[in-house]
PDB file of C-alpha atoms and ligand atoms in Angstrom:
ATOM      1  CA  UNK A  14    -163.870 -12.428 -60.585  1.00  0.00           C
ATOM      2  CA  UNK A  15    -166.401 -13.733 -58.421  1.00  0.00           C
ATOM      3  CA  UNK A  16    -165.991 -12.376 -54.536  1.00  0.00           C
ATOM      4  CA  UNK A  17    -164.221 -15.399 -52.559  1.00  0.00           C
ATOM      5  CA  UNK A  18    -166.227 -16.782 -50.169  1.00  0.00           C
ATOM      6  CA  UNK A  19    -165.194 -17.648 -46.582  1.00  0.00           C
ATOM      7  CA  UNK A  20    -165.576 -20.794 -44.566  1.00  0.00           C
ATOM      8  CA  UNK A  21    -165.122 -21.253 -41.039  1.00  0.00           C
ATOM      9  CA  UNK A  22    -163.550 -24.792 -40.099  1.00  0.00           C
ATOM     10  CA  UNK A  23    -164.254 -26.273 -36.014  1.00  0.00           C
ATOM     11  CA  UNK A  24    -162.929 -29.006 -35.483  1.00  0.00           C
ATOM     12  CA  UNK A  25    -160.212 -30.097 -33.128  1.00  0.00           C
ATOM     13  CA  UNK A  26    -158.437 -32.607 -35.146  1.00  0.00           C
ATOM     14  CA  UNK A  27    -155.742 -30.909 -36.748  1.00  0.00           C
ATOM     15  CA  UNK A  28    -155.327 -33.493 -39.601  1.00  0.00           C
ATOM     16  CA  UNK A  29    -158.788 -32.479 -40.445  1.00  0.00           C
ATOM     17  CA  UNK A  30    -158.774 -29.553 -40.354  1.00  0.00           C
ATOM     18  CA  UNK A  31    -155.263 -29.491 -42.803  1.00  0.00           C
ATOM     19  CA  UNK A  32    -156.711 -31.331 -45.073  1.00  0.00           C
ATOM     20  CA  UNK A  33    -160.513 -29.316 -45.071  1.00  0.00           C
ATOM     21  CA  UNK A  34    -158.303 -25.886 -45.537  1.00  0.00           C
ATOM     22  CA  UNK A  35    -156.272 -27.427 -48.373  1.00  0.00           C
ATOM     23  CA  UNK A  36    -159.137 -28.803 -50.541  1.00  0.00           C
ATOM     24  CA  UNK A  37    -160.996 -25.782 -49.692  1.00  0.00           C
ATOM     25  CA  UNK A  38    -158.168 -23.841 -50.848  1.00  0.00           C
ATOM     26  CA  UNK A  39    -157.883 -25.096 -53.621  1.00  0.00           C
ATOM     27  CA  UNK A  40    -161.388 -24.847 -54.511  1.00  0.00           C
ATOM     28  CA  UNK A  41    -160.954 -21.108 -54.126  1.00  0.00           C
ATOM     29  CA  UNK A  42    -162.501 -20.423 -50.384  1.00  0.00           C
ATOM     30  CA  UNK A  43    -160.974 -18.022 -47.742  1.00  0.00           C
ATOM     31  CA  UNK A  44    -160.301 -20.249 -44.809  1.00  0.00           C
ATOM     32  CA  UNK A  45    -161.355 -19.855 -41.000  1.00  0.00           C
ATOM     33  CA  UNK A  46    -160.208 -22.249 -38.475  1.00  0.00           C
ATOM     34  CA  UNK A  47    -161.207 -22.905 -34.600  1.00  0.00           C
ATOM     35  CA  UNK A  48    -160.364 -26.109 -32.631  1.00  0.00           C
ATOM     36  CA  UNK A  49    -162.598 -25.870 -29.851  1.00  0.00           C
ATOM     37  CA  UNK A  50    -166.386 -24.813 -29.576  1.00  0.00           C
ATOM     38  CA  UNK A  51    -166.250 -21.706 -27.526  1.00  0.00           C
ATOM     39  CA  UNK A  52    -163.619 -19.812 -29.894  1.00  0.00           C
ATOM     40  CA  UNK A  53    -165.493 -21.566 -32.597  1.00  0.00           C
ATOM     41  CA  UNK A  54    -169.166 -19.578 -31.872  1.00  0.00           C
ATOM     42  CA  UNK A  55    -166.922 -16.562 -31.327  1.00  0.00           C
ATOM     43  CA  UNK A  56    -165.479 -16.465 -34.697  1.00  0.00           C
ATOM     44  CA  UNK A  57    -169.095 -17.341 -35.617  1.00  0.00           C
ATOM     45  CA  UNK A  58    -170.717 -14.780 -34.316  1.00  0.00           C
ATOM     46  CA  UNK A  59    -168.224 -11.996 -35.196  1.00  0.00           C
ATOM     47  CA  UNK A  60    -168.921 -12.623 -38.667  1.00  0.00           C
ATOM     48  CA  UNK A  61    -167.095 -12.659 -41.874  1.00  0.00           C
ATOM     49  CA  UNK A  62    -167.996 -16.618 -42.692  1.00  0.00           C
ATOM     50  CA  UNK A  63    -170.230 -17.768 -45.171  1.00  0.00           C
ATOM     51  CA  UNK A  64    -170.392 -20.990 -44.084  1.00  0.00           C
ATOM     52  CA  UNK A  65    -169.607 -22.818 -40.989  1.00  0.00           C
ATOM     53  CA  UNK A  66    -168.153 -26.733 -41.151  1.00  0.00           C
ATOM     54  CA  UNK A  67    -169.075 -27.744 -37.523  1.00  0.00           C
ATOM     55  CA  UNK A  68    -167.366 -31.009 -35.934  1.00  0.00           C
ATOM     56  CA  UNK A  69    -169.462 -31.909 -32.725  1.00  0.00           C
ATOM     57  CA  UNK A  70    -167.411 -33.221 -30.169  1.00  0.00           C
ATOM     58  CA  UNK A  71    -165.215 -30.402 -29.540  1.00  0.00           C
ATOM     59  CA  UNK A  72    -163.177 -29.364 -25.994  1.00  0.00           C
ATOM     60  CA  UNK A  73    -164.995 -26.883 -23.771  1.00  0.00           C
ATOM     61  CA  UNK A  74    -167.971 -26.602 -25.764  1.00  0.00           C
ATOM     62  CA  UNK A  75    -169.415 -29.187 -28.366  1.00  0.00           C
ATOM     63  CA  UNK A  76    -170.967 -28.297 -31.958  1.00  0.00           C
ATOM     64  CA  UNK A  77    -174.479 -28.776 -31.067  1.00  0.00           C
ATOM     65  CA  UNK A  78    -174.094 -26.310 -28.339  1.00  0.00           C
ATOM     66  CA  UNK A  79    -172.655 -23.846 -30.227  1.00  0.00           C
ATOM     67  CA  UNK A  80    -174.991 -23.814 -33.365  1.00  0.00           C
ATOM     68  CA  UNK A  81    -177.767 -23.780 -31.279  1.00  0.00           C
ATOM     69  CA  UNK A  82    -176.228 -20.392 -29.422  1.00  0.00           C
ATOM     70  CA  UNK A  83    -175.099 -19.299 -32.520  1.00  0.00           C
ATOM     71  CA  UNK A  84    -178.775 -19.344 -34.323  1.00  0.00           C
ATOM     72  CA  UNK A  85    -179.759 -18.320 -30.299  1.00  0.00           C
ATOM     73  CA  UNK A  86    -177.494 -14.967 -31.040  1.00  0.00           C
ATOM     74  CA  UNK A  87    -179.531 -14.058 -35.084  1.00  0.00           C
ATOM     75  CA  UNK A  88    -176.692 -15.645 -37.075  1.00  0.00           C
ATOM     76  CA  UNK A  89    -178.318 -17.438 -40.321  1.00  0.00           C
ATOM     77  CA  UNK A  90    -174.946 -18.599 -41.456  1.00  0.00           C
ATOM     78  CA  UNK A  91    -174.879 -22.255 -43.349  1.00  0.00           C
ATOM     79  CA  UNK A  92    -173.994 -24.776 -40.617  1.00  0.00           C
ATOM     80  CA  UNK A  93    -172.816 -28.281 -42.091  1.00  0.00           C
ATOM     81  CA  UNK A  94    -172.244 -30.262 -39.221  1.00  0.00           C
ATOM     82  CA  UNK A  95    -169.307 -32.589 -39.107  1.00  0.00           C
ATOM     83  CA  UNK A  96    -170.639 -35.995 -37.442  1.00  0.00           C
ATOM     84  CA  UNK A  97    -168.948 -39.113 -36.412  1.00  0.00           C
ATOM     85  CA  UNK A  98    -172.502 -41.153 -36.255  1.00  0.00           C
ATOM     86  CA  UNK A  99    -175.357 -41.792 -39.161  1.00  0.00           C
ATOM     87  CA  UNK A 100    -177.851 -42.229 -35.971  1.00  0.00           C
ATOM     88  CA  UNK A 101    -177.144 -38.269 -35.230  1.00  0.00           C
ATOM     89  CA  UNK A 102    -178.773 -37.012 -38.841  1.00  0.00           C
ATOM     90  CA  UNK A 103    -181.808 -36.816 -37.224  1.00  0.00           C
ATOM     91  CA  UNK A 104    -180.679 -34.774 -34.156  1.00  0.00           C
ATOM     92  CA  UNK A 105    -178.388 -32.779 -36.431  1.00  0.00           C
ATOM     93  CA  UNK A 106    -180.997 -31.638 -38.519  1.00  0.00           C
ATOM     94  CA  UNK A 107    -183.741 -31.292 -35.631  1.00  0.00           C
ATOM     95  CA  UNK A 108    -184.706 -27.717 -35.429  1.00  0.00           C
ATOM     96  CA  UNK A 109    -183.572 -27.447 -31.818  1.00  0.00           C
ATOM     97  CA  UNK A 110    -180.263 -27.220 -33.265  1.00  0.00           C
ATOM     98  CA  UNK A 111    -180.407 -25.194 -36.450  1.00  0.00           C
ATOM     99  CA  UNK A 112    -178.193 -26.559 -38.623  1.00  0.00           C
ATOM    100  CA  UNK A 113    -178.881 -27.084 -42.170  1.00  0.00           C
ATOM    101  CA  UNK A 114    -176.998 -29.875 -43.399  1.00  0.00           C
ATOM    102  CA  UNK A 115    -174.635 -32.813 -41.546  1.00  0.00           C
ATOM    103  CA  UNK A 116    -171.770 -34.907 -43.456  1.00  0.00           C
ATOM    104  CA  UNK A 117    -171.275 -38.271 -42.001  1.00  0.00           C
ATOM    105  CA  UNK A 118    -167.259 -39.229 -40.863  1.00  0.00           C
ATOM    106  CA  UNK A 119    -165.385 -40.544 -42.925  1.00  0.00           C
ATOM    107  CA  UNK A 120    -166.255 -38.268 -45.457  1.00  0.00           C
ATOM    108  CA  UNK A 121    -165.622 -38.047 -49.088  1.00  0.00           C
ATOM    109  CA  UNK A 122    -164.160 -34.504 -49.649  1.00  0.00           C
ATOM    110  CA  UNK A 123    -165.987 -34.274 -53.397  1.00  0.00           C
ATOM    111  CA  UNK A 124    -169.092 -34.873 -51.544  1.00  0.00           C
ATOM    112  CA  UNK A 125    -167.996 -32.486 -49.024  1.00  0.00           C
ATOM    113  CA  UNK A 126    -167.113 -29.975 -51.365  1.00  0.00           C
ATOM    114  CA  UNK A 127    -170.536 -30.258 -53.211  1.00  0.00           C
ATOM    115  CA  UNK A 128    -172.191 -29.675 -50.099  1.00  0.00           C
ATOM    116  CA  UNK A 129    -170.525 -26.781 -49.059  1.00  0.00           C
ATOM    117  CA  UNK A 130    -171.516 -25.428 -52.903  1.00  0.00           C
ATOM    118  CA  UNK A 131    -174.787 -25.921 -52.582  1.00  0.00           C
ATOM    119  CA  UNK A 132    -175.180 -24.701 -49.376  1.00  0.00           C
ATOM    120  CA  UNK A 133    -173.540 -21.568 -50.127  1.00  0.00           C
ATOM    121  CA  UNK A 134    -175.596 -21.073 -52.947  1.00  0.00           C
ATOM    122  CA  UNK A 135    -178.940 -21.615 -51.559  1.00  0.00           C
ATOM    123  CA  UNK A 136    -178.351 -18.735 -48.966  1.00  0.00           C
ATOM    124  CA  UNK A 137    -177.075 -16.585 -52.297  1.00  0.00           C
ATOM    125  CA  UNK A 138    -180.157 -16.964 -53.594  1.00  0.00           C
ATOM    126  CA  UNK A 139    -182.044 -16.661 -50.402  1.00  0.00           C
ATOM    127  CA  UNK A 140    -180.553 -13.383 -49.733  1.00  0.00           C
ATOM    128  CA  UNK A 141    -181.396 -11.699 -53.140  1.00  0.00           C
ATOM    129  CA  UNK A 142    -184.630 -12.713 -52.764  1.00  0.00           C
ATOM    130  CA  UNK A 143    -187.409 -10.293 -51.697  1.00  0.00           C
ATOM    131  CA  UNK A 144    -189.667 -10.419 -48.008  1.00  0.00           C
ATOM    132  CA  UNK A 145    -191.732 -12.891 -49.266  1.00  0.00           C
ATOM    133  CA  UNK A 146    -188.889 -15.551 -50.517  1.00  0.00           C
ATOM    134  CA  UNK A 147    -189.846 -15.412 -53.950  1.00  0.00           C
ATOM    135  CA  UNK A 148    -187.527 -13.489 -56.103  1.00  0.00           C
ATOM    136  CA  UNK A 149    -188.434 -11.699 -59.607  1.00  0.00           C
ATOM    137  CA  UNK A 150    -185.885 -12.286 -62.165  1.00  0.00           C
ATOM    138  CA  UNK A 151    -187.467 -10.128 -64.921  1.00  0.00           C
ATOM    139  CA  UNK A 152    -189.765 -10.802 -67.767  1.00  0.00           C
ATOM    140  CA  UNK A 153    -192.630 -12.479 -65.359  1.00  0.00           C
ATOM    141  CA  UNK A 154    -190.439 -14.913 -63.864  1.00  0.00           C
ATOM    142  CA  UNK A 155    -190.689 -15.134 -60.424  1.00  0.00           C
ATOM    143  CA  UNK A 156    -187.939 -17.750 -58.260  1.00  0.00           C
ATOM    144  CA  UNK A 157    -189.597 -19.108 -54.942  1.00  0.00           C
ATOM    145  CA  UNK A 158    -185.992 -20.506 -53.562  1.00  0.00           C
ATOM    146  CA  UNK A 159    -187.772 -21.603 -50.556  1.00  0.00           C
ATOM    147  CA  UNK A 160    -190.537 -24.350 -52.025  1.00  0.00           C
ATOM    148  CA  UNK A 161    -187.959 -24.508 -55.306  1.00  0.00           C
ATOM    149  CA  UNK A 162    -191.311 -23.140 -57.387  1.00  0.00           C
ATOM    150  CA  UNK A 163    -190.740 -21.556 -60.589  1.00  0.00           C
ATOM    151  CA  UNK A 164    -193.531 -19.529 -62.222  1.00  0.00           C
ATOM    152  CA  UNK A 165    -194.123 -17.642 -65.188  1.00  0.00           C
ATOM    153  CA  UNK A 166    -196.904 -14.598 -65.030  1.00  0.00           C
ATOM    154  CA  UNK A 167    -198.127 -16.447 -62.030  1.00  0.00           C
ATOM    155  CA  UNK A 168    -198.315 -19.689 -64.379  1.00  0.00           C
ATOM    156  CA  UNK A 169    -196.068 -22.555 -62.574  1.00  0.00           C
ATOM    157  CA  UNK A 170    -193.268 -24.331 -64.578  1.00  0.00           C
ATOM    158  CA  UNK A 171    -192.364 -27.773 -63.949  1.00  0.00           C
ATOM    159  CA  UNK A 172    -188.613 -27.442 -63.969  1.00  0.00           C
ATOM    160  CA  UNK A 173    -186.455 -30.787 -63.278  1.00  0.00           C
ATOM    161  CA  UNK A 174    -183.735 -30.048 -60.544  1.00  0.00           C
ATOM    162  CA  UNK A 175    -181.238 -29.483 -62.747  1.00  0.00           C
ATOM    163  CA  UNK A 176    -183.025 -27.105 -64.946  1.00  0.00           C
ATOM    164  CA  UNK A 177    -183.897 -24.991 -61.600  1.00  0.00           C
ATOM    165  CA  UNK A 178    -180.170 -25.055 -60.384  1.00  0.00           C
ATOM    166  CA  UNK A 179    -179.040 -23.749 -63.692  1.00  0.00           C
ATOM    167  CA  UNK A 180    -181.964 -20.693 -63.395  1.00  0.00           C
ATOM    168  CA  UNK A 181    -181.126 -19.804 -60.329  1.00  0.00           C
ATOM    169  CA  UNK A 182    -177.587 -19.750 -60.669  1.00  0.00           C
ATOM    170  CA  UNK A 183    -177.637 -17.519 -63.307  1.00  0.00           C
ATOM    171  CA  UNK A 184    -180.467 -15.482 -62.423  1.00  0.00           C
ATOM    172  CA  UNK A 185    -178.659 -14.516 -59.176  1.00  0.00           C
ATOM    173  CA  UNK A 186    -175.816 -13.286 -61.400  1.00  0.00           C
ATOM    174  CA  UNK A 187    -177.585 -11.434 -63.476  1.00  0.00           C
ATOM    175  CA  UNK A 188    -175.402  -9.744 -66.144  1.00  0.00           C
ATOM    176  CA  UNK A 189    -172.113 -11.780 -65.664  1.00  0.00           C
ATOM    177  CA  UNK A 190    -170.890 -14.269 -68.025  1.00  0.00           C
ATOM    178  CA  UNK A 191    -170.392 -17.830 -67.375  1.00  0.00           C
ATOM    179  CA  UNK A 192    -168.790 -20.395 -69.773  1.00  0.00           C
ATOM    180  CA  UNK A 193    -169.862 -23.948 -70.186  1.00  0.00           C
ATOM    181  CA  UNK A 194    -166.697 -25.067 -67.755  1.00  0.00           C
ATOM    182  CA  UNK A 195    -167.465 -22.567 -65.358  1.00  0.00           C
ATOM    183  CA  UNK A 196    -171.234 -24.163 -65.524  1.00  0.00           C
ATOM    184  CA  UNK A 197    -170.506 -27.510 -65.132  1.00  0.00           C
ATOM    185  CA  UNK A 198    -168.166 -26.648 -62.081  1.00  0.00           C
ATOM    186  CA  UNK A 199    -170.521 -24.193 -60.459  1.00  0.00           C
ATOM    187  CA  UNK A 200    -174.143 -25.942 -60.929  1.00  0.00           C
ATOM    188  CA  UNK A 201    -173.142 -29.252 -61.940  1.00  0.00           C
ATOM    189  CA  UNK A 202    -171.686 -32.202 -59.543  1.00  0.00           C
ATOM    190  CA  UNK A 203    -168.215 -31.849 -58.755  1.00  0.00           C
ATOM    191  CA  UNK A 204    -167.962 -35.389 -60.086  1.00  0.00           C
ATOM    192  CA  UNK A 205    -169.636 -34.370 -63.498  1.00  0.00           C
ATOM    193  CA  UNK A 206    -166.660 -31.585 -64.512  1.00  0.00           C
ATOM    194  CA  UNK A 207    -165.081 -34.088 -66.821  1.00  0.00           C
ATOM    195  CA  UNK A 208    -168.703 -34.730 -69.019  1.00  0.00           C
ATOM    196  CA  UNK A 209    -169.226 -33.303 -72.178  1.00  0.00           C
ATOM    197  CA  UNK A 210    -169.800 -29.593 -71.561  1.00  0.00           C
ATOM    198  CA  UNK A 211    -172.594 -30.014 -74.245  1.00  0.00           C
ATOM    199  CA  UNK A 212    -175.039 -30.985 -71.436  1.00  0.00           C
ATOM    200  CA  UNK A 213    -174.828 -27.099 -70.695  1.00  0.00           C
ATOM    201  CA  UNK A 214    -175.849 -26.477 -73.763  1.00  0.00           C
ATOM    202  CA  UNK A 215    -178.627 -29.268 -73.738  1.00  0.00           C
ATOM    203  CA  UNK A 216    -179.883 -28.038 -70.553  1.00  0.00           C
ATOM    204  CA  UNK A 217    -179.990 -24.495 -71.560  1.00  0.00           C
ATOM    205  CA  UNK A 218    -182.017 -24.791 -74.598  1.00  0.00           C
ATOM    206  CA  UNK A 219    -184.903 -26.693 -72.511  1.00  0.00           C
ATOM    207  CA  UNK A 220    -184.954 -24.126 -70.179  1.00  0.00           C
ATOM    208  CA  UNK A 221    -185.168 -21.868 -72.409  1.00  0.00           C
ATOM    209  CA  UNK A 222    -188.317 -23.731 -74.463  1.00  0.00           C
ATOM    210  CA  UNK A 223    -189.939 -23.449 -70.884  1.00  0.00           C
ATOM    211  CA  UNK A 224    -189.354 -20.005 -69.428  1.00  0.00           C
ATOM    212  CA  UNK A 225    -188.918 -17.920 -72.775  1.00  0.00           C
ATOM    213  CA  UNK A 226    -191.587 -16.434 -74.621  1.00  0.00           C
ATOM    214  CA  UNK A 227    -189.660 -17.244 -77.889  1.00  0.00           C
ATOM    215  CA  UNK A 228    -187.263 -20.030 -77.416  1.00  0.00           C
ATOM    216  CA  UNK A 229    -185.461 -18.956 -80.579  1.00  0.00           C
ATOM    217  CA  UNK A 230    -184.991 -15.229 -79.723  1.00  0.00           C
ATOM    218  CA  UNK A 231    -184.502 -15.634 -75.666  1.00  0.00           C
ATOM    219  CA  UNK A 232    -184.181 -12.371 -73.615  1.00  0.00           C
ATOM    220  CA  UNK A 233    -183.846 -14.037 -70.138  1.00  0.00           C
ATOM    221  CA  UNK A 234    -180.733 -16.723 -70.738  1.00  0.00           C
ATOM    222  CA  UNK A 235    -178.837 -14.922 -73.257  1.00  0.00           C
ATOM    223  CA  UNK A 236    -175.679 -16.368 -75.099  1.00  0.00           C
ATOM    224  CA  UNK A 237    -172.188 -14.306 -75.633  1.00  0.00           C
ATOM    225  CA  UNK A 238    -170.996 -15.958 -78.480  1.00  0.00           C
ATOM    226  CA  UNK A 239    -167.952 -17.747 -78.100  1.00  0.00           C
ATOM    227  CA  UNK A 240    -167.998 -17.433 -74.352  1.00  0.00           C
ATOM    228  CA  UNK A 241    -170.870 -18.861 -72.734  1.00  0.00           C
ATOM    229  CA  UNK A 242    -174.450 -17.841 -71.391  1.00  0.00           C
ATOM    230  CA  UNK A 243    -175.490 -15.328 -68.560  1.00  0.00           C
ATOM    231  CA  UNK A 244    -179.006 -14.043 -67.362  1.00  0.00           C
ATOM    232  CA  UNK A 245    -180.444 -10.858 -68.582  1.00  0.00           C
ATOM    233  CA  UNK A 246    -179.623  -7.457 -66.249  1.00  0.00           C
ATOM    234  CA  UNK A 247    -182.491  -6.091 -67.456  1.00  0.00           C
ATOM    235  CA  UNK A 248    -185.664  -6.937 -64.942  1.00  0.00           C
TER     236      UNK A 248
HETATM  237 CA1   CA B  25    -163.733 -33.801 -32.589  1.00  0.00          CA
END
């Protein structure tokens, strides 16, 4: 079982927020909530989030305020911020503020729900990876998570985005077992969980034709028969 991850909810609209926590629930987070800014950045900064869904206007202190504190204080936790207006995206994701990603009101809660993913994942990978971003994953392949750069002995592959979500899923897993479901859910949309879990399969043997030395005998993706694929603990 994978360790449950945490998100931190601040916003002061309690429907919201009931609805967030129960879709989050259900999607297996822990759930954190705040309903005003100033409790909000202290939850924040004492820690134990992995990501932080941000609403902006917010009593006594509002969300661009407190990200911009909270980066202020070290914190490198995933912001999403929560905003009522399209004409804010650019402010949201000015560096002033910090914040890595903003969801426009009303939201779709699949679309939420792949955002908070993906932004959870990124920082996953960003974490295993070494000083210089790019992270070895054994047999001369080296993950650059920060320009999305794949290379082989030094030799660049041209992955398509999918390919390089699957790889780097895996490869920061090394060892553990993943079916095709648990694929589709985890690297796939959260809209594409009801397609053919072939694609898995159809995906993985590409990648493999690119990265392996011998596609036909692979010692990077490896397959447990009858259960699914995982990456190779050996590096
Ligand atoms: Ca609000």
């Amino acid at each position: 079982m994978e360790q449950k991850r945490t998100v931190l909810i601040v916003e002061d609209e309690k429907s919201i927020v009931d609805i967030l926590r129960f879709n989050l629930e259900k999607e297996g987070y822990a759930v954190l909530t705040a309903y005003d800014g100033e409790s909000g950045l202290e939850q924040a900064v004492n820690g134990g989030a992995d990501l932080i869904l941000l609403d902006v206007m917010l009593p006594k202190m509002n969300g661009f305020d407190v990200c911009r504190a909270l980066r202020e204080k070290g914190s490198s936790v995933p912001v999403i911020i929560l905003t009522a207006r399209e004409e804010e995206a650019d402010k949201v994701l000015g560096l002033e503020i910090g914040a890595d990603d903003y969801i426009t009101k009303p939201f779709s809660m699949r679309e939420l729900m792949a955002r908070v993913k993906a932004n959870i994942r990124r920082t996953v990978m960003q974490q295993s990876g070494s000083a210089e971003g790019a992270m070895s994953a054994g047999g001369g392949l080296t993950i650059n998570p920060e320009n999305y750069q794949v290379c082989k002995r030094d030799k660049p592959i041209d992955l398509t985005q999918r390919e390089y979500e699957l790889l780097t899923f895996l490869a920061s897993h090394p060892g553990k077992v993943y079916s095709r479901t648990d694929l589709m859910e985890q690297v796939w949309n959260y809209g594409y969980v009801g397609d053919d879990v072939r694609t898995v399969d159809v995906t993985v043997r590409r990648l493999r034709e690119k990265i392996e030395d011998d596609p036909a005998s692979p010692t990077l993706i490896l397959t447990r028969r009858g259960v699914g694929y995982y990456f190779s603990a050996e590096s």
